[in-house]
XYZ file of N, CA and C in Angstrom:
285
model
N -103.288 170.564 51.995
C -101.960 171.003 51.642
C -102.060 171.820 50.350
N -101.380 172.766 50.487
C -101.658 173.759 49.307
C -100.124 173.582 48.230
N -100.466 173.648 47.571
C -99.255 173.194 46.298
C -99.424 174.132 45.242
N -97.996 174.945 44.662
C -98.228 175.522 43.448
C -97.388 174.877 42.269
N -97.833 174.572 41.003
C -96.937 173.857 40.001
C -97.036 175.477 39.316
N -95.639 175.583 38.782
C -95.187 176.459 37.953
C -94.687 176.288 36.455
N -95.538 176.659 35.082
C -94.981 176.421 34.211
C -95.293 177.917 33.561
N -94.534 178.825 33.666
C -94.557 179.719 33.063
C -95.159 180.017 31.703
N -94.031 179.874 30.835
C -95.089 179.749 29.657
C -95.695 178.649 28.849
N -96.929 177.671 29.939
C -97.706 176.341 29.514
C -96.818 175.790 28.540
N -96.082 175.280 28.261
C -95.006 174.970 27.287
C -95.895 173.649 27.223
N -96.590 172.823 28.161
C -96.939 171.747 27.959
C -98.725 172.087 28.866
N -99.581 172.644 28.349
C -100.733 172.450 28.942
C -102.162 171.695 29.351
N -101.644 170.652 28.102
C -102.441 169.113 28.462
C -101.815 168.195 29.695
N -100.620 168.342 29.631
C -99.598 167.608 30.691
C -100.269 168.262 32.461
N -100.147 169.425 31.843
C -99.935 170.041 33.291
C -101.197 170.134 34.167
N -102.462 170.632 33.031
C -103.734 170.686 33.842
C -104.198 169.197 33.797
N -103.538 167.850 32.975
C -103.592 166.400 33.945
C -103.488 166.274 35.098
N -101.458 166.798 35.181
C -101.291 166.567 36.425
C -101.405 166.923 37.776
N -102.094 168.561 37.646
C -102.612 169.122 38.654
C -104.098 168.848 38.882
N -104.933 167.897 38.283
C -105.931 167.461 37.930
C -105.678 166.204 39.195
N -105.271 165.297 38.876
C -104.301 164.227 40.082
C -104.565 164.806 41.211
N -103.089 165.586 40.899
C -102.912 166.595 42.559
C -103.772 166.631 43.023
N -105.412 166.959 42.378
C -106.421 168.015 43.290
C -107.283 166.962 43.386
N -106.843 166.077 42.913
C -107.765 164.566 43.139
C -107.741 164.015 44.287
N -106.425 164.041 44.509
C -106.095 163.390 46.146
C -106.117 164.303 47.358
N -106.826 165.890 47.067
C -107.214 166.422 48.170
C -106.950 167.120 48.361
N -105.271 167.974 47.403
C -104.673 168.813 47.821
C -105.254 170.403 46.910
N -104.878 171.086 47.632
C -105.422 172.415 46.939
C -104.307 172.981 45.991
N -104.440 172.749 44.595
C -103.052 173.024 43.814
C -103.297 174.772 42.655
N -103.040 175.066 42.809
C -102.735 176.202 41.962
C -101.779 175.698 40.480
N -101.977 176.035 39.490
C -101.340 176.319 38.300
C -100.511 177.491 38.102
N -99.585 177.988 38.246
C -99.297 179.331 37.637
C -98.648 179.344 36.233
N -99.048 180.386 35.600
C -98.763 179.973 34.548
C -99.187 181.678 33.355
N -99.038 181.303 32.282
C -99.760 182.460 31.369
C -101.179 181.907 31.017
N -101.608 182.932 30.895
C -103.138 182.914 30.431
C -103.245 182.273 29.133
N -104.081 181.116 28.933
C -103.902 180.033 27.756
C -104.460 180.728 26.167
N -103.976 180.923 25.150
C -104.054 181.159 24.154
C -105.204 181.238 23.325
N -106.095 181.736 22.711
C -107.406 181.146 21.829
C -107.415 180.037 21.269
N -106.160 179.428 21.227
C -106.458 177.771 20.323
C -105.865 176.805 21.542
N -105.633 177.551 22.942
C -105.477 175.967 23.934
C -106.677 176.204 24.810
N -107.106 175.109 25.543
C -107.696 175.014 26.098
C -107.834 174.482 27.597
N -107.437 174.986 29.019
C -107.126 174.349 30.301
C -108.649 174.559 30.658
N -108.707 173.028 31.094
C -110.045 172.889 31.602
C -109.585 172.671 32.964
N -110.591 173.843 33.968
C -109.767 173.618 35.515
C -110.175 172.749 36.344
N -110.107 171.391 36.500
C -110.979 170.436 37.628
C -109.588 170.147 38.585
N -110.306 170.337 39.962
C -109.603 170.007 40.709
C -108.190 171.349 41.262
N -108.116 171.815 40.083
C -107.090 172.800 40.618
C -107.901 174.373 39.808
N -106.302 175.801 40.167
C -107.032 176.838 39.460
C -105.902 176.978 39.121
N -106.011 177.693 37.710
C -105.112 178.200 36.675
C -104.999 179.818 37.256
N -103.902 180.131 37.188
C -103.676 181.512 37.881
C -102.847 182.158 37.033
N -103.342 183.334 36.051
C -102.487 183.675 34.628
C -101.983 184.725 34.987
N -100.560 184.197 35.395
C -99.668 185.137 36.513
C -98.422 185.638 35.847
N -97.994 185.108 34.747
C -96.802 185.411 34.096
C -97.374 185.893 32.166
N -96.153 186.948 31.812
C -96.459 187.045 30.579
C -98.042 188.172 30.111
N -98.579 188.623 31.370
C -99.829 189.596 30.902
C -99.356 190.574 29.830
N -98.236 191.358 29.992
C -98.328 192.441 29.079
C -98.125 191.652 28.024
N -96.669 191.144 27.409
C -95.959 190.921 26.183
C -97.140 189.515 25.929
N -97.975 189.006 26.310
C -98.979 188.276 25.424
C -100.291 188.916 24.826
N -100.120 189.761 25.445
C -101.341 190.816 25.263
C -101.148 191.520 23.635
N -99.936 191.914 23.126
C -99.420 192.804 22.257
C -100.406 192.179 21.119
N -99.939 192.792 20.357
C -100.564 192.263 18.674
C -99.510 191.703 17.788
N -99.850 190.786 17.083
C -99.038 189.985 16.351
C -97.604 191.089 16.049
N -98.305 192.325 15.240
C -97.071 192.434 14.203
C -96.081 193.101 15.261
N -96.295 193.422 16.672
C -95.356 193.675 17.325
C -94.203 192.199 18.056
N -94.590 191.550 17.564
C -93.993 189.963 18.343
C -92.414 190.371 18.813
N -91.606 191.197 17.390
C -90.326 191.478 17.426
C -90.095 191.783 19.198
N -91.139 192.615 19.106
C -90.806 193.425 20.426
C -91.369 192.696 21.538
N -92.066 191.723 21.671
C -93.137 191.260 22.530
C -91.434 189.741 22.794
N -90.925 189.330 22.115
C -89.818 188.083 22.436
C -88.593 189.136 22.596
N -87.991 190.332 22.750
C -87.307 191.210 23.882
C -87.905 190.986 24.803
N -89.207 191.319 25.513
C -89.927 192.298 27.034
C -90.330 191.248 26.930
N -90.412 189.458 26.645
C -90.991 188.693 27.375
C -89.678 188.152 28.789
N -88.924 188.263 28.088
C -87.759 188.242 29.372
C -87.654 188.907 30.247
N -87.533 190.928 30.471
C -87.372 191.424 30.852
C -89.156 191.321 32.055
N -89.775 191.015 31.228
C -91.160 190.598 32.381
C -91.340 189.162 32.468
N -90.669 188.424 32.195
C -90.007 187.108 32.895
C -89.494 187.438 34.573
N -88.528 188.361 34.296
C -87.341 188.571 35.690
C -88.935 189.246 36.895
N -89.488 189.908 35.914
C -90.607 190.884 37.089
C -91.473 190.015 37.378
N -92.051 188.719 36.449
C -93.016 188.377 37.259
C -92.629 186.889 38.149
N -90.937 186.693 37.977
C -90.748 185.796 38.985
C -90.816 186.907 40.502
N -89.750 187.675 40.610
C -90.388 188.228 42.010
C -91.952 188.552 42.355
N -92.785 188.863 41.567
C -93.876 188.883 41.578
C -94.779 187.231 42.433
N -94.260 186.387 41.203
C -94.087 185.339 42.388
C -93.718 184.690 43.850
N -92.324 185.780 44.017
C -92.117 185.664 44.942
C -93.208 185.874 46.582
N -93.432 187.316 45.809
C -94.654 187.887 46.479
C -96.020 187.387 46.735
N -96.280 186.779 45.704
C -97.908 185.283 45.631
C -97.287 184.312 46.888
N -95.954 183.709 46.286
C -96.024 182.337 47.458
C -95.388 183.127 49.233
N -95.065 184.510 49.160
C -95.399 185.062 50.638
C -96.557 185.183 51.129
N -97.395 185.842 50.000
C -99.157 185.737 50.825
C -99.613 184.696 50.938
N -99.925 183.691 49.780
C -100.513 182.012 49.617
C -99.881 181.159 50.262
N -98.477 181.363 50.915
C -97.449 180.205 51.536
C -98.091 178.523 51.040
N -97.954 178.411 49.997
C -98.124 177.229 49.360
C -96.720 176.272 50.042
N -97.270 175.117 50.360
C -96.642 173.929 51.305
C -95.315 173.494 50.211
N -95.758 173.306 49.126
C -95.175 172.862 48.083
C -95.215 174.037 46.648
């Protein structure tokens, strides 16, 4: 059974690569989606895969642009949920 947990921006990434850790314990094939984890976090992937699907551009920026990077994290919020949309049409994740 294929399962995707969605936490956009890892707001909690010890929590999450636990609990998809579980998930992939008992057999199921789980995906993470999520942003690509920061230089000071660390998702270690057992059992599932981290898929750094939200947030590429506006995390990418450089600090002193942030002003502008917390505008266009919303506006590529809205793009990379349909974007999502489009992942769970190809992947048809069960859950």
């Amino acid at each position: 059974m294929k399962v995707f947990v969605v936490d956009p921006s890892l707001f909690s990434p010890t929590y999450d690569a636990q609990f998809c850790e579980a998930l992939g314990g008992l057999g199921l094939d789980v995906r993470l989606i999520g942003r690509r984890p920061r230089g000071h976090e660390e998702v270690e992937e057992r059992d599932f895969t981290l898929v750094p699907h939200f947030y590429r551009i506006t995390e990418s920026l450089p600090d002193f642009l942030a002003p502008l990077a917390r505008l266009g994290k919303g506006i590529e919020h809205a793009f990379d949920m349909y974007r999502l949309v489009a992942l769970a049409e190809r992947e048809k994740p069960d859950v």
